[in-house]
Coordinates of C-alpha atoms and ligand atoms in Angstrom, one line a residue:
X12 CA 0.0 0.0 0.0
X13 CA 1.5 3.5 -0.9
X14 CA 1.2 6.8 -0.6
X15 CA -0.4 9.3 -2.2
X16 CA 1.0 13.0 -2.8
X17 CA 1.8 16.3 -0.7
X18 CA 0.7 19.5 -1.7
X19 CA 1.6 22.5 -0.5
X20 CA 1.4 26.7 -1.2
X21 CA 2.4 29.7 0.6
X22 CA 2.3 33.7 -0.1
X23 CA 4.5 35.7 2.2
X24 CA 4.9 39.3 3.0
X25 CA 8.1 40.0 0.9
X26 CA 10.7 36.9 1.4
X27 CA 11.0 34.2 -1.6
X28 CA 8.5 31.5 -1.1
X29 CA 11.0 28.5 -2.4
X30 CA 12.8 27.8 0.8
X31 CA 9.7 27.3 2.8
X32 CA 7.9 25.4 0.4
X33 CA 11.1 22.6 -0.4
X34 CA 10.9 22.7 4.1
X35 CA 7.4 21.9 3.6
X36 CA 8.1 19.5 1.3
X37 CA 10.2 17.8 3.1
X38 CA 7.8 17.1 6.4
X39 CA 5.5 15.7 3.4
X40 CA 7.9 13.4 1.8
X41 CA 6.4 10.2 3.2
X42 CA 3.4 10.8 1.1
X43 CA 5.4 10.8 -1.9
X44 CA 8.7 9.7 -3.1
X45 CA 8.6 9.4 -6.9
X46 CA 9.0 13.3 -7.9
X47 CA 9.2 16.6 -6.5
X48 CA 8.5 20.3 -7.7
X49 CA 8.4 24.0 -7.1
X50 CA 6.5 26.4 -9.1
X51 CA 6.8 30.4 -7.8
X52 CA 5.5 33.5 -9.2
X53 CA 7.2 36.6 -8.5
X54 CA 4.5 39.4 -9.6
X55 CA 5.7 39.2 -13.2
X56 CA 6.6 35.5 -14.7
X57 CA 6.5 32.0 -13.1
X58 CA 9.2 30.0 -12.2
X59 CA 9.5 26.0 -11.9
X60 CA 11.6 23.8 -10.5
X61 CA 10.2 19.6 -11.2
X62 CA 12.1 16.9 -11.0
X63 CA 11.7 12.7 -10.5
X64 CA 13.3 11.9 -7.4
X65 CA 13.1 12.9 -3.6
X66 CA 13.3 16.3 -2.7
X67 CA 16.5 16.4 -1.3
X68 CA 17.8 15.0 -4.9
X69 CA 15.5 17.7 -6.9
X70 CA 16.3 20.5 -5.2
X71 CA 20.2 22.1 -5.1
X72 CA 20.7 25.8 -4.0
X73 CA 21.2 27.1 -7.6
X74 CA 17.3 25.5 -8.0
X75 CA 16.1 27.0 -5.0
X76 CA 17.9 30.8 -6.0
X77 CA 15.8 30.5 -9.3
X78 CA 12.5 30.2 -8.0
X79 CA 11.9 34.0 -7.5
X80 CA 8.8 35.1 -5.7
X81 CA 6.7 35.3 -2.3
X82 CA 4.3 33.3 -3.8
X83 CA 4.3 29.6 -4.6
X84 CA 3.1 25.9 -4.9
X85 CA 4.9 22.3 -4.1
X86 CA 4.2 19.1 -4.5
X87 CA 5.7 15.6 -3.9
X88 CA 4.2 12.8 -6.1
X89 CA 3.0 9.3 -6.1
X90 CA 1.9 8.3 -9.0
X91 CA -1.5 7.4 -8.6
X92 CA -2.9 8.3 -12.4
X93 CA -1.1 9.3 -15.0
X94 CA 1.9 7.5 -15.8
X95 CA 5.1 7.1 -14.2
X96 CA 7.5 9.3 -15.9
X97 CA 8.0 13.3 -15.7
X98 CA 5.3 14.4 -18.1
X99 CA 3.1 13.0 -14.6
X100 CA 5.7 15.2 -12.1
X101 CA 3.9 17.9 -10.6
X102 CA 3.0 21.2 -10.3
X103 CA 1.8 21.4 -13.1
X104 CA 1.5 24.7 -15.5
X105 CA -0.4 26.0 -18.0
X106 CA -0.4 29.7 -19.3
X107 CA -3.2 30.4 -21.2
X108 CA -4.3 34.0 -22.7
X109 CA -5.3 35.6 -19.3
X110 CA -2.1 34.3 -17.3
X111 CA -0.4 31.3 -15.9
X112 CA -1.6 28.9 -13.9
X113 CA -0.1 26.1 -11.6
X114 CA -1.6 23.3 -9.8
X115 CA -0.6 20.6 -7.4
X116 CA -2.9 17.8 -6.6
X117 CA -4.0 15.1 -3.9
X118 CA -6.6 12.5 -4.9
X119 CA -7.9 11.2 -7.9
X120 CA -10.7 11.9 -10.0
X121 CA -12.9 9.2 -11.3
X122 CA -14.4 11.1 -14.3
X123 CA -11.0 12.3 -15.5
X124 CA -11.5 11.0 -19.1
X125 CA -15.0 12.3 -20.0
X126 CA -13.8 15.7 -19.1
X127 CA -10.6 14.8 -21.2
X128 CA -12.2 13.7 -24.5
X129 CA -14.7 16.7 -24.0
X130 CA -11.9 19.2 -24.0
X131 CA -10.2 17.4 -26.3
X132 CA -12.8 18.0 -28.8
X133 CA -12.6 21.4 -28.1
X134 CA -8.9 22.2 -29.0
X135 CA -7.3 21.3 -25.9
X136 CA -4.0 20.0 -26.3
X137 CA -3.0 17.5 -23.5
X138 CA 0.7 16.5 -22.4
X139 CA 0.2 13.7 -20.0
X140 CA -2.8 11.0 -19.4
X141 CA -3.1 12.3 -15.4
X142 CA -6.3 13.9 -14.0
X143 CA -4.4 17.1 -12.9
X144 CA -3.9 18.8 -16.1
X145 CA -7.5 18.1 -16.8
X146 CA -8.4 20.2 -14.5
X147 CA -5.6 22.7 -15.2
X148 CA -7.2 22.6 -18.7
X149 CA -10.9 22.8 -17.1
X150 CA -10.0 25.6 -14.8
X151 CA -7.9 27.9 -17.5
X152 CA -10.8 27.6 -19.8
X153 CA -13.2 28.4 -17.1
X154 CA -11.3 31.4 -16.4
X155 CA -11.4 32.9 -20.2
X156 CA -15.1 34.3 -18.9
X157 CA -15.1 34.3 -15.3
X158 CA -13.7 35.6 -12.4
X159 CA -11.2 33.5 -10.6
X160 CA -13.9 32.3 -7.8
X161 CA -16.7 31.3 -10.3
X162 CA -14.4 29.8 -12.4
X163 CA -13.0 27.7 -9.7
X164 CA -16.8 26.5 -8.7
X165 CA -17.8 25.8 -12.1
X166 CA -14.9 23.4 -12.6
X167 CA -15.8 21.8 -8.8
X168 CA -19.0 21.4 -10.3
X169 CA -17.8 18.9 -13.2
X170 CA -14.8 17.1 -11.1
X171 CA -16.2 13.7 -9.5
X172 CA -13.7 12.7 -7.3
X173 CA -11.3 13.5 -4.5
X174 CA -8.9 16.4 -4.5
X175 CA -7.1 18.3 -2.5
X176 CA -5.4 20.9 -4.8
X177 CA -3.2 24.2 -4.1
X178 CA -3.6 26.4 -7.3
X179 CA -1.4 29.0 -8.7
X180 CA -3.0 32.4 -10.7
X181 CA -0.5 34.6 -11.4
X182 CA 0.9 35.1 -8.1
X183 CA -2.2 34.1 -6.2
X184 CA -2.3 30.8 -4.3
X185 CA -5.7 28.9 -3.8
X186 CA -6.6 25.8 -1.8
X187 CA -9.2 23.7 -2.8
X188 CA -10.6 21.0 -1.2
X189 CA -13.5 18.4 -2.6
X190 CA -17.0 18.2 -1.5
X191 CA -16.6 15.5 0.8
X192 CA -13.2 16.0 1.7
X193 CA -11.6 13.0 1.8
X194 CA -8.3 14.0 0.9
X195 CA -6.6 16.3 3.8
X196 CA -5.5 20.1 3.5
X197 CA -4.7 22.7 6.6
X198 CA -4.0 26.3 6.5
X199 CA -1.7 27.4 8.6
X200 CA 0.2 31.1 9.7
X201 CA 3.4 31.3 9.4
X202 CA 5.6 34.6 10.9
X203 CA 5.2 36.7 7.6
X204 CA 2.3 34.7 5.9
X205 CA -0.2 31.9 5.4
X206 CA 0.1 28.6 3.9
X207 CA -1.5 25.5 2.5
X208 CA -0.9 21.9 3.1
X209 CA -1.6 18.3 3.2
X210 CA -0.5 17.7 7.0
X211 CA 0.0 20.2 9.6
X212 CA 3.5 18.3 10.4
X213 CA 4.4 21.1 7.4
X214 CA 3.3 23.8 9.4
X215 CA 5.0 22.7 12.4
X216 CA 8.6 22.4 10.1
X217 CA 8.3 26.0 9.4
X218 CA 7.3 27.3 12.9
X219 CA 4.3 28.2 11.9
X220 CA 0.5 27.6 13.5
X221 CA -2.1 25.6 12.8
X222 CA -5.3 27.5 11.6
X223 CA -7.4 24.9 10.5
X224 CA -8.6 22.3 8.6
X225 CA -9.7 23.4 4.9
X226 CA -13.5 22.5 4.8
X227 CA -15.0 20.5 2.4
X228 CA -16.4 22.2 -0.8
X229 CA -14.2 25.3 0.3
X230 CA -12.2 27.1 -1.7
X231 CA -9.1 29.1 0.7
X232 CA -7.6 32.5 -1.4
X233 CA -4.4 33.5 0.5
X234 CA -4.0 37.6 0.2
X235 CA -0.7 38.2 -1.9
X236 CA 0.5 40.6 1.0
X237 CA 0.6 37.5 3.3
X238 CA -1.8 39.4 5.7
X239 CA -4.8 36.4 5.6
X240 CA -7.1 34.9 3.7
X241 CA -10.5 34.7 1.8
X242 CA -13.0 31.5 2.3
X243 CA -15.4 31.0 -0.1
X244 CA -17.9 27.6 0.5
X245 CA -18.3 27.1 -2.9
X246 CA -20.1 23.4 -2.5
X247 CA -22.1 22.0 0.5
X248 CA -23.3 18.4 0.5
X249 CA -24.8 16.9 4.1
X250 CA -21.9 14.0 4.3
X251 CA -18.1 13.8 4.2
X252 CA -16.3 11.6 3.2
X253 CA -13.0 11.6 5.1
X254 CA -10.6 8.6 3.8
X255 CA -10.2 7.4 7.4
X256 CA -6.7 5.5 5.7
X257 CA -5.2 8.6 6.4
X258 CA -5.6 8.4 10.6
X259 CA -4.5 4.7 10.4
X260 CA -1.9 4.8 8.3
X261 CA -0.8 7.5 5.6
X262 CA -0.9 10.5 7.9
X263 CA 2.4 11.6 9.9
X264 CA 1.2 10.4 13.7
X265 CA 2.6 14.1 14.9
X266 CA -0.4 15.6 11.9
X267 CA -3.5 16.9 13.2
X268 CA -6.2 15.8 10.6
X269 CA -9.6 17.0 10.7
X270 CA -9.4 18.1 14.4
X271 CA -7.5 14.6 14.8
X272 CA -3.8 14.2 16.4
X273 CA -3.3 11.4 14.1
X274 CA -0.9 9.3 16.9
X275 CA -3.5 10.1 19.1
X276 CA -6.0 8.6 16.6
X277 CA -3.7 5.6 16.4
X278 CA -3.3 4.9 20.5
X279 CA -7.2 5.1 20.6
X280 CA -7.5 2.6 17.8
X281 CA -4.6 0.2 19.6
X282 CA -7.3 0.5 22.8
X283 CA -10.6 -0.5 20.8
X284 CA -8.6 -3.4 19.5
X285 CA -7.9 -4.7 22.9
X286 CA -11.6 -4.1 24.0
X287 CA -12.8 -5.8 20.7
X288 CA -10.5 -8.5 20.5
X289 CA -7.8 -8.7 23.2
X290 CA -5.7 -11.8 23.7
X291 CA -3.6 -12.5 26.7
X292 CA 0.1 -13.4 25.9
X293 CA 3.5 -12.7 27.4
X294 CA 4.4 -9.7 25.1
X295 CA 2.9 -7.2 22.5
X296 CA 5.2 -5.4 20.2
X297 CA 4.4 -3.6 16.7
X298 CA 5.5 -4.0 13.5
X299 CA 7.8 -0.8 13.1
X300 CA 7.0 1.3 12.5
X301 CA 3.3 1.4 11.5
X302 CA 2.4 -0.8 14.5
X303 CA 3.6 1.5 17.0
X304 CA 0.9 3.9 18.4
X305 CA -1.6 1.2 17.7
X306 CA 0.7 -1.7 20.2
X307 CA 1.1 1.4 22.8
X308 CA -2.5 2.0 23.2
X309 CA -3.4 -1.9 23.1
X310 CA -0.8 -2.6 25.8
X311 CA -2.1 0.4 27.9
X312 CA -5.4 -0.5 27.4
X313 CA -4.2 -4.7 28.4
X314 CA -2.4 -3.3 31.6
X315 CA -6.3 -2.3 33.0
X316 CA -8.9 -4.8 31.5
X317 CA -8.8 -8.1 31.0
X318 CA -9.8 -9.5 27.6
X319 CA -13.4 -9.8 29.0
X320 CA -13.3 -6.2 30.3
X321 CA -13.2 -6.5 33.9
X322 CA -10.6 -4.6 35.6
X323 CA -7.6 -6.2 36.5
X324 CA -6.1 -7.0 40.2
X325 CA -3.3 -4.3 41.3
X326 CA -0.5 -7.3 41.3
X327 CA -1.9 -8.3 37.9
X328 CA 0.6 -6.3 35.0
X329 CA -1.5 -7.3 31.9
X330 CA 1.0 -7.6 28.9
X331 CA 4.1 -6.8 28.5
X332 CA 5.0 -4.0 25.5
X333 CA 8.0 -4.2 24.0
X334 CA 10.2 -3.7 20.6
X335 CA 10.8 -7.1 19.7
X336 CA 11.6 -6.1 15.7
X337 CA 14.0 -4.1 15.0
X338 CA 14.3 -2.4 11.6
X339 CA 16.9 -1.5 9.3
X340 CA 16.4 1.9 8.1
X341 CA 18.3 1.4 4.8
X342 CA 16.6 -1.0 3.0
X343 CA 14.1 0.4 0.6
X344 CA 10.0 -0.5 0.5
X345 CA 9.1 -3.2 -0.2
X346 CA 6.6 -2.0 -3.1
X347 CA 10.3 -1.1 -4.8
X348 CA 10.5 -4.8 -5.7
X349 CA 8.9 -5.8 -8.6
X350 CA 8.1 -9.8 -8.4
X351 CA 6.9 -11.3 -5.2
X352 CA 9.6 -13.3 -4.5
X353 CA 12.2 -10.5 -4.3
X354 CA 9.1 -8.9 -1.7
X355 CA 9.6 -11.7 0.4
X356 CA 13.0 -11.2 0.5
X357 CA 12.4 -7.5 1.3
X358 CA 10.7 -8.3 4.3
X359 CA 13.9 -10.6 5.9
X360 CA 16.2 -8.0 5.0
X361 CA 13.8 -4.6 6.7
X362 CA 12.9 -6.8 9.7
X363 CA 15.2 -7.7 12.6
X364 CA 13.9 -10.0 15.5
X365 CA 15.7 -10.0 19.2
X366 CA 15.8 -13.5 20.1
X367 CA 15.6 -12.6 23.8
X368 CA 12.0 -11.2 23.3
X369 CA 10.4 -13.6 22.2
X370 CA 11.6 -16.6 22.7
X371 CA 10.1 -19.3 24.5
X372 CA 6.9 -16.3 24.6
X373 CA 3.7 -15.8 23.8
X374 CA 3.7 -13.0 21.7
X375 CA 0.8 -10.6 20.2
X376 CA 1.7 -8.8 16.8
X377 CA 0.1 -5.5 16.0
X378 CA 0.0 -3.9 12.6
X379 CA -2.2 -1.4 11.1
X380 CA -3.4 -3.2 8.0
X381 CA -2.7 -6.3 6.0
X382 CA -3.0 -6.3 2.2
X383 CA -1.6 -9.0 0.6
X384 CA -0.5 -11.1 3.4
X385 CA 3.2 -11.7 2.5
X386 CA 4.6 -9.2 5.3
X387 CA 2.4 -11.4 7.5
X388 CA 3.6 -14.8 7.0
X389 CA 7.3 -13.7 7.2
X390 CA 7.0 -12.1 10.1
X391 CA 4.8 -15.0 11.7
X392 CA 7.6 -17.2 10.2
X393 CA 10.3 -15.1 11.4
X394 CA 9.3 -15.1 15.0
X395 CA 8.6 -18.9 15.2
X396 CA 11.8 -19.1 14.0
X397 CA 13.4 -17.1 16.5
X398 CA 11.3 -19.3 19.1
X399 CA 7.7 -17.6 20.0
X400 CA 5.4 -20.1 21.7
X401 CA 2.2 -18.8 20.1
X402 CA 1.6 -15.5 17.5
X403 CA -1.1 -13.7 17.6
X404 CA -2.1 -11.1 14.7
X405 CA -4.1 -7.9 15.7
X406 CA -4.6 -5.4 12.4
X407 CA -5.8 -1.6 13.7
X408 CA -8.2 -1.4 10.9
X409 CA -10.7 -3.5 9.5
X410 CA -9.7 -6.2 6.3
X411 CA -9.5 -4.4 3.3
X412 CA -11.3 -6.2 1.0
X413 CA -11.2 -3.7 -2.2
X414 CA -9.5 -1.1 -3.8
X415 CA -9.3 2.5 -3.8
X416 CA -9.9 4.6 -6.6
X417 CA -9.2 7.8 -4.8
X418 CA -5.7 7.7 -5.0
X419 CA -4.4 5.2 -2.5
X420 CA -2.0 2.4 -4.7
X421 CA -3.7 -0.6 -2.6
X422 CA -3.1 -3.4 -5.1
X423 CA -6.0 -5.0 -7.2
X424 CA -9.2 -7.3 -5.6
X425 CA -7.2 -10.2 -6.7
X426 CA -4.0 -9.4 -5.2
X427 CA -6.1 -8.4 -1.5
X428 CA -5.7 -11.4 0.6
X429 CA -9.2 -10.6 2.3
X430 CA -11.3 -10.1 -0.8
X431 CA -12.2 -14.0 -0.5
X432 CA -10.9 -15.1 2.5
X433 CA -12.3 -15.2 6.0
X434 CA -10.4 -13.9 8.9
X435 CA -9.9 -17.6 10.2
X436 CA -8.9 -18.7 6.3
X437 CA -6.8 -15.5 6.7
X438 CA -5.1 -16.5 9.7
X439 CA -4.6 -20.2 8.7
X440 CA -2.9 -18.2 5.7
X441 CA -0.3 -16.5 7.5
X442 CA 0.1 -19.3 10.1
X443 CA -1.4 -17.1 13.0
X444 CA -2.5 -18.8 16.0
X445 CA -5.2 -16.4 15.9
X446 CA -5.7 -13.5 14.1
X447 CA -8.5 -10.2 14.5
X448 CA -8.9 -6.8 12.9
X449 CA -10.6 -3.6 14.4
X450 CA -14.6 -3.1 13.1
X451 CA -15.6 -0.3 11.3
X452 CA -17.8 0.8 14.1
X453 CA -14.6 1.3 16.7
X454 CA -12.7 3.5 13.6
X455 CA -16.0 5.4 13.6
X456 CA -16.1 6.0 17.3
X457 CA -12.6 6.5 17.5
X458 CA -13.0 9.5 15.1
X459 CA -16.0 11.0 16.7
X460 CA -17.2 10.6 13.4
X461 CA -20.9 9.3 12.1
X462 CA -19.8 6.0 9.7
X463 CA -21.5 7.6 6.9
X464 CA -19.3 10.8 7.0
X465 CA -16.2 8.3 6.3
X466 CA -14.6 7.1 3.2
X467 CA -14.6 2.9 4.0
X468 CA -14.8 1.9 0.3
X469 CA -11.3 -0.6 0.8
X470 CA -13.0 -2.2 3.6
X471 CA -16.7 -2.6 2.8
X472 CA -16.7 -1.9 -1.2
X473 CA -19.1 0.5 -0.8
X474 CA -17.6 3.8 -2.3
X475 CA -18.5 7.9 -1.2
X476 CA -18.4 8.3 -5.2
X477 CA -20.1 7.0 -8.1
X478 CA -17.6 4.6 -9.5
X479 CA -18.2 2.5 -12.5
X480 CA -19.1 -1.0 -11.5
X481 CA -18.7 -0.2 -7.7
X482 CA -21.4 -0.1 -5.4
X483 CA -22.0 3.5 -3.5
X484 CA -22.8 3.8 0.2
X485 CA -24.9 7.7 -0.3
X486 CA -26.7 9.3 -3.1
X487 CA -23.9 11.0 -5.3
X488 CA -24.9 13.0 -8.0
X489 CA -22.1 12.5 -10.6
X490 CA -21.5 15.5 -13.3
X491 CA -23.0 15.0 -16.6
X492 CA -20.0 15.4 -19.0
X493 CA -20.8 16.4 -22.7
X494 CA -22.3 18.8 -25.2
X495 CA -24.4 21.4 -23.2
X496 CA -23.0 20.6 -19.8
X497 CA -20.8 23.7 -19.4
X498 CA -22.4 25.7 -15.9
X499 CA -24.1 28.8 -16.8
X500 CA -22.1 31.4 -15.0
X501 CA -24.0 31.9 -11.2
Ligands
SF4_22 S1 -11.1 3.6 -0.4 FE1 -9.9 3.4 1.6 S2 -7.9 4.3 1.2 FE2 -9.2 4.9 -0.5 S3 -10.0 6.9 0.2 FE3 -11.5 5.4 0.9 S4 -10.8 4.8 2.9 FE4 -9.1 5.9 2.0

C-alpha cells in the first residue's frame, strides 16, 4: 500500500517563497517519493523547478535561488494516475491568454477521461494521461469568462472525485478542497504569511500555526500581501467523506487531521482493539514502525482490563509492551521490488527479531493493516523461528477487502488477501495462532465521526463516489460530462 502526494502553497509578506515550500516538502515526503517540484511567481513570470526523485535529490541551491517570488506551490508525487514518468511530475503549468496557472494535486478523479475527451474535442491539447492537467485545462478555460472564484466552482461542479489541490493564478495561491473532503489540506500562519498543506506536520517544520482544517467544498484564497485569507464555500453536501486511511496509516502520527492528532488517533485505535479483540500473551510489540501507536494504546489499554473487560487486580501487569523487531532503516519499501519473490525477501532483510524477546513467549503482533498477506507470514515465520510459543495477529483497521480509486495504490481485488478469504482462512494463511482486525464501528467511534461521514470503500466496497461497477454507500450526484454541460455562470 503507498502513498499518495503532498501539496503544499504559501504567499508571504516579501521573502521568496522557495525555501519554505522545499521545508514543507520535506515534512510531506512520506506521502510521496517518486517526484518533487516547485513552481513560484514573483508578480511578473512563473518560475519551476520539477524533477523525479526525492526532494533532497530535486532541489540544489542554484534550483532553490531561481524560483523567485513570495508566492508559490509544491508538491511531492505518487503516482496514482497518470503514468510514471515526468510528463506526470507535478505542479503542473499551464499559461493560457489571461495568465499562468499552476496546480498541485491530492486525490484522484474518477471522471478524468470524459472531461478529457470533451476538451479534447474542443482544442485542448493534452501532455500527459493524469487527471491534474484536466483540471488545469478545465480551470484555465473556465477562467477565459469568469472571475477567478466562479471559475474555480464551475470546474468543482464537473470534477467527481477526491482532491485536495493548491492552485497558482499569477501570483495568487488557492486551496481547494472536494466536497466530501476525503483527501486532507490545513492552513496554517506562518511569521510573515499563510500557507497550504496536506498535513499540519508542514506547518510545524516552518514554525508556523495551525489554523485549520480546509472544509470541504471550500475554496481558501491566501492575500498576496501574506496578511490572511479569503474563504469561499463554494459546494455544501450533508456527508463527508473523510478517507479514514489517512488516521490509520498514511498521515504523519505528529499531523492533526480533521481536528485529529493522528498518533493520538492511532493509541485510541490500539485500545478499541484490545476491547474488541484482546488476547492475553507474554508480550505485545508492533510492526515498526506502523504498528507502533496502535501496540502502545493496546498494551495500555491490556495493563487495566482483561480480555473480557473486567478490571484487573493491582499485582496483575497485563501484557508486557516491547520492541521485539527491529528495523533497518536502509533498505528500501518493499513495493520497490517488482516480483513477489524478491518482496519476500524485502521483508527478511527490513525486519530484525531479538531472540531474547520472544523466545520461549507468547507474543501478540500488532500492525495497522494487512493487504496481501506476505509481510504477514514472514514475520509470523520469522518469530517462530526465533522461538515464540504462540503468534497472535491484531490489524488496527478492519480487512481491506477492495481497492481505492481515490488515490491510494492498494493493489487490485485479486492481489487483496481478504477479498475471498475469512479472517480464520486468513489467519490459517499467515500461520497465526489467531488473528483479528478492528470493526468499522470502533474507527468510527474512535473519530468521533458518524460512519456515513467516512470514506470505507477498501473495507466494505461500498464507495463515497459513483464509480463504474462499484457499489455507493450515499446518493452521489455525478457530473454530466458532454455537449451542453458547461455551468451557466452563477
Ligand atoms: S477507499 Fe480506503 S484508502 Fe481509499 S479513500 Fe477510501 S478509505 Fe481511503
Amino acid at each position: 500500500m503507498t502513498e499518495k502526494c503532498g501539496v503544499v502553497g504559501v504567499s508571504l509578506g516579501g521573502r521568496n517563497a522557495a525555501r519554505p515550500l522545499y521545508y514543507g516538502l520535506y515534512a510531506l515526503q512520506h506521502r510521496g517519493q517518486e517526484s518533487a517540484g516547485i513552481i513560484t511567481h514573483d508578480g511578473f513570470q512563473q518560475h519551476s523547478h520539477v524533477d523525479m526523485g526525492l526532494v533532497g535529490d530535486v532541489f540544489g541551491e542554484d534550483d532553490l535561488d531561481q524560483l523567485n517570488g513570495a508566492a508559490g506551490i509544491g508538491h511531492v508525487r505518487y503516482p496514482t494516475a497518470g503514468s510514471v514518468d515526468s510528463s506526470c511530475a507535478q505542479p503542473f503549468s499551464v499559461s493560457f491568454k489571461s495568465g499562468s496557472l499552476g496546480l498541485s494535486h491530492n486525490g484522484n478523479l474518477v471522471n478524468a477521461d470524459e472531461i478529457r475527451d470533451e476538451l479534447a474535442g474542443m482544442g485542448h491539447a493534452f501532455t500527459s494521461d493524469g487527471d491534474t492537467e484536466v483540471i488545469a485545462h478545465d480551470l484555465a478555460r473556465n477562467l477565459l469568462d469568469a472571475d477567478l472564484v466562479r471559475a474555480v466552482k464551475r470546474t468543482m461542479q464537473r470534477i467527481h472525485g477526491s482532491y485536495s489541490l493548491t492552485i497558482m493564478h499569477d501570483d495568487t495561491v488557492m486551496g481547494v478542497r472536494d466536497p466530501q473532503g476525503n483527501r486532507p489540506l490545513c492552513i496554517g500562519t506562518l511569521e510573515d504569511g499563510y500557507i497550504l498543506a496536506s498535513e499540519s506536520a508542514a506547518i510545524d517544520t516552518l514554525d508556523g500555526e495551525l489554523v485549520r482544517d480546509v472544509r470541504p467544498g471550500e475554496l481558501v484564497v491566501l492575500q498576496e500581501d501574506g496578511q490572511g485569507f479569503d474563504s469561499y464555500q463554494l459546494v455544501d453536501l450533508e456527508n463527508t467523506a473523510h478517507c479514514f486511511f489517512e488516521h490509520v496509516y498514511f498521515a504523519r502520527p505528529d499531523s492533526i487531521i480533521d481536528d485529529n492528532l493522528v498518533y493520538e488517533v492511532r493509541r485510541n485505535l490500539g485500545r478499541k482493539l484490545w476491547e474488541e479483540s484482546g488476547v492475553e500473551s507474554d508480550v505485545v510489540m508492533p510492526v515498526p514502525d506502523s504498528g507502533r501507536a496502535f501496540a502502545s494504546g493496546y498494551a495500555d489499554a491490556a495493563g487495566e482490563t482483561t480480555p473480557s473487560g473486567e478490571e484487573r487486580d493491582e499485582r496483575d501487569d497485563g501484557v508486557e509492551f516491547a520492541e521485539g523487531l527491529m528495523k533497518n532503516r536502509y533498505v528500501g519499501r518493499t513495493f520497490i521490488m517488482p516480483t513477489q519473490d524478491e518482496r519476500e525477501r524485502a521483508v527478511r532483510l527490513k525486519l530484525n527479531p531479538i531472540k531474547s524477546t520472544v523466545e520461549g513467549k507468547s507474543v501478540t503482533l500488532i500492525d495497522d493493516s494487512i493487504v496481501r498477506g506476505t509481510t504477514s507470514t514472514q514475520l509470523v515465520q520469522l518469530l517462530k523461528d526465533c522461538g515464540a510459543e504462540e503468534v497472535h495477529m491484531r490489524i488496527g483497521a478492519p480487512p481491506i477487502v477492495a481497492p481505492c480509486y481515490m488515490g491510494i495504490d492498494m493493489a487490485t481485488r485479486e492481489e487483496l488477501i481478504a477479498a475471498d478469504k475469512s479472517v480464520a482462512e486468513i489467519a490459517e494463511t499467515i500461520e497465526a495462532d489467531s488473528l483479528a482486525y478492528l470493526s468499522t464501528d470502533a474507527v468510527a467511534d474512535v473519530l468521533e465521526s458518524d460512519r456515513i461521514d467516512l470514506c470505507m470503500g477498501c473495507v466494505t466496497g461500498e464507495y463515497p463516489y459513483e464509480i463504474e461497477g462499484e457499489e455507493t454507500d450515499r446518493e452521489v450526484d455525478r457530473p454530466t460530462i458532454g455537449e451542453g454541460s458547461i455551468p451557466a455562470d452563477d
